[in-house]
Every structure is written in structure tokens, then in C-alpha cells.
Amino acid sequence: MDKKFIGDRITELRIKKNISEYQMSLDLGKNKSYIQSISAGRSLPTMQNFLDICEYLEVTPAQFFDTDLHNIPLFEKAADLLKQIDDEDILAVISILNRLAARHK
């Protein structure tokens, strides 16, 4: 993991929210080129700024580093719905997902 990963991940998540580097920088209270500098790999955010970036992008730090998560809002919605059903129904959902995953291999 390196500066490129951090910059690329911020770019991916920022684009999904349809926010420019410029706007994100200003919204975070930074200079207009702050996010561009991180995205280009010229700098890294401090830990507090990283946490602020995660909050702004509406992801947890764990989600930020989980490259398998590309549509985080959908994963969160699915997790919230799974919390509302009983174990038997969760097993049924898992069975359905296993069949769908097998079709996509």
C-alpha cells in the first residue's frame, strides 16, 4: 500500500459521489488543491485529515481500505436489511447469493 493507493481510492470514492477535487478540498476546509495533491501522490493526509476524508466520503476507515467494496451504500443497505431478519431467513439469503455467484463464475 502506498500513496498511489490512497490517492486512487479517494478519487474512486469521490467520483462516485460526483464531487470535484476542488469542491471536496473546500468542503474539508482546505486549500483548493488539497485533494488534487493527495490524488496525484504528492502528499498524504494526516490521520485526522484521513478520518475527516472518510467521514466526508461516508465510509469507515475499514471500508476505505477494502478494495472489494466498490458500491459501499448498497453493501450498507444490505447489511442493515440483514440485521432485521432472523437466522433462518439469513441462511435462505446466503443460499440464493451462492447460486447467483455460481452463475457469474
CSV table of C-alpha atoms in Angstrom, one decimal, residues 3 12 17 27 29 33 38 40 45 55 62-63 71 82-83 96:
chain,number,residue,atom,x,y,z
A,3,LYS,CA,0.5,7.0,-1.7
A,12,GLU,CA,-12.8,6.4,-6.9
A,17,LYS,CA,-20.3,10.9,-5.1
A,27,ASP,CA,-15.7,21.4,1.8
A,29,GLY,CA,-11.8,23.5,4.8
A,33,SER,CA,-5.6,21.9,-4.4
A,38,ILE,CA,-3.2,13.7,-2.4
A,40,ALA,CA,-1.6,12.8,-7.5
A,45,PRO,CA,-3.3,13.4,4.7
A,55,GLU,CA,-16.4,10.9,7.1
A,62,ALA,CA,-12.0,-0.2,7.1
A,63,GLN,CA,-14.3,0.4,4.1
A,71,ASN,CA,-20.6,0.3,-4.1
A,82,LEU,CA,-29.9,-8.5,7.1
A,83,LYS,CA,-29.9,-7.2,10.7
A,96,ILE,CA,-29.7,-17.5,-3.0
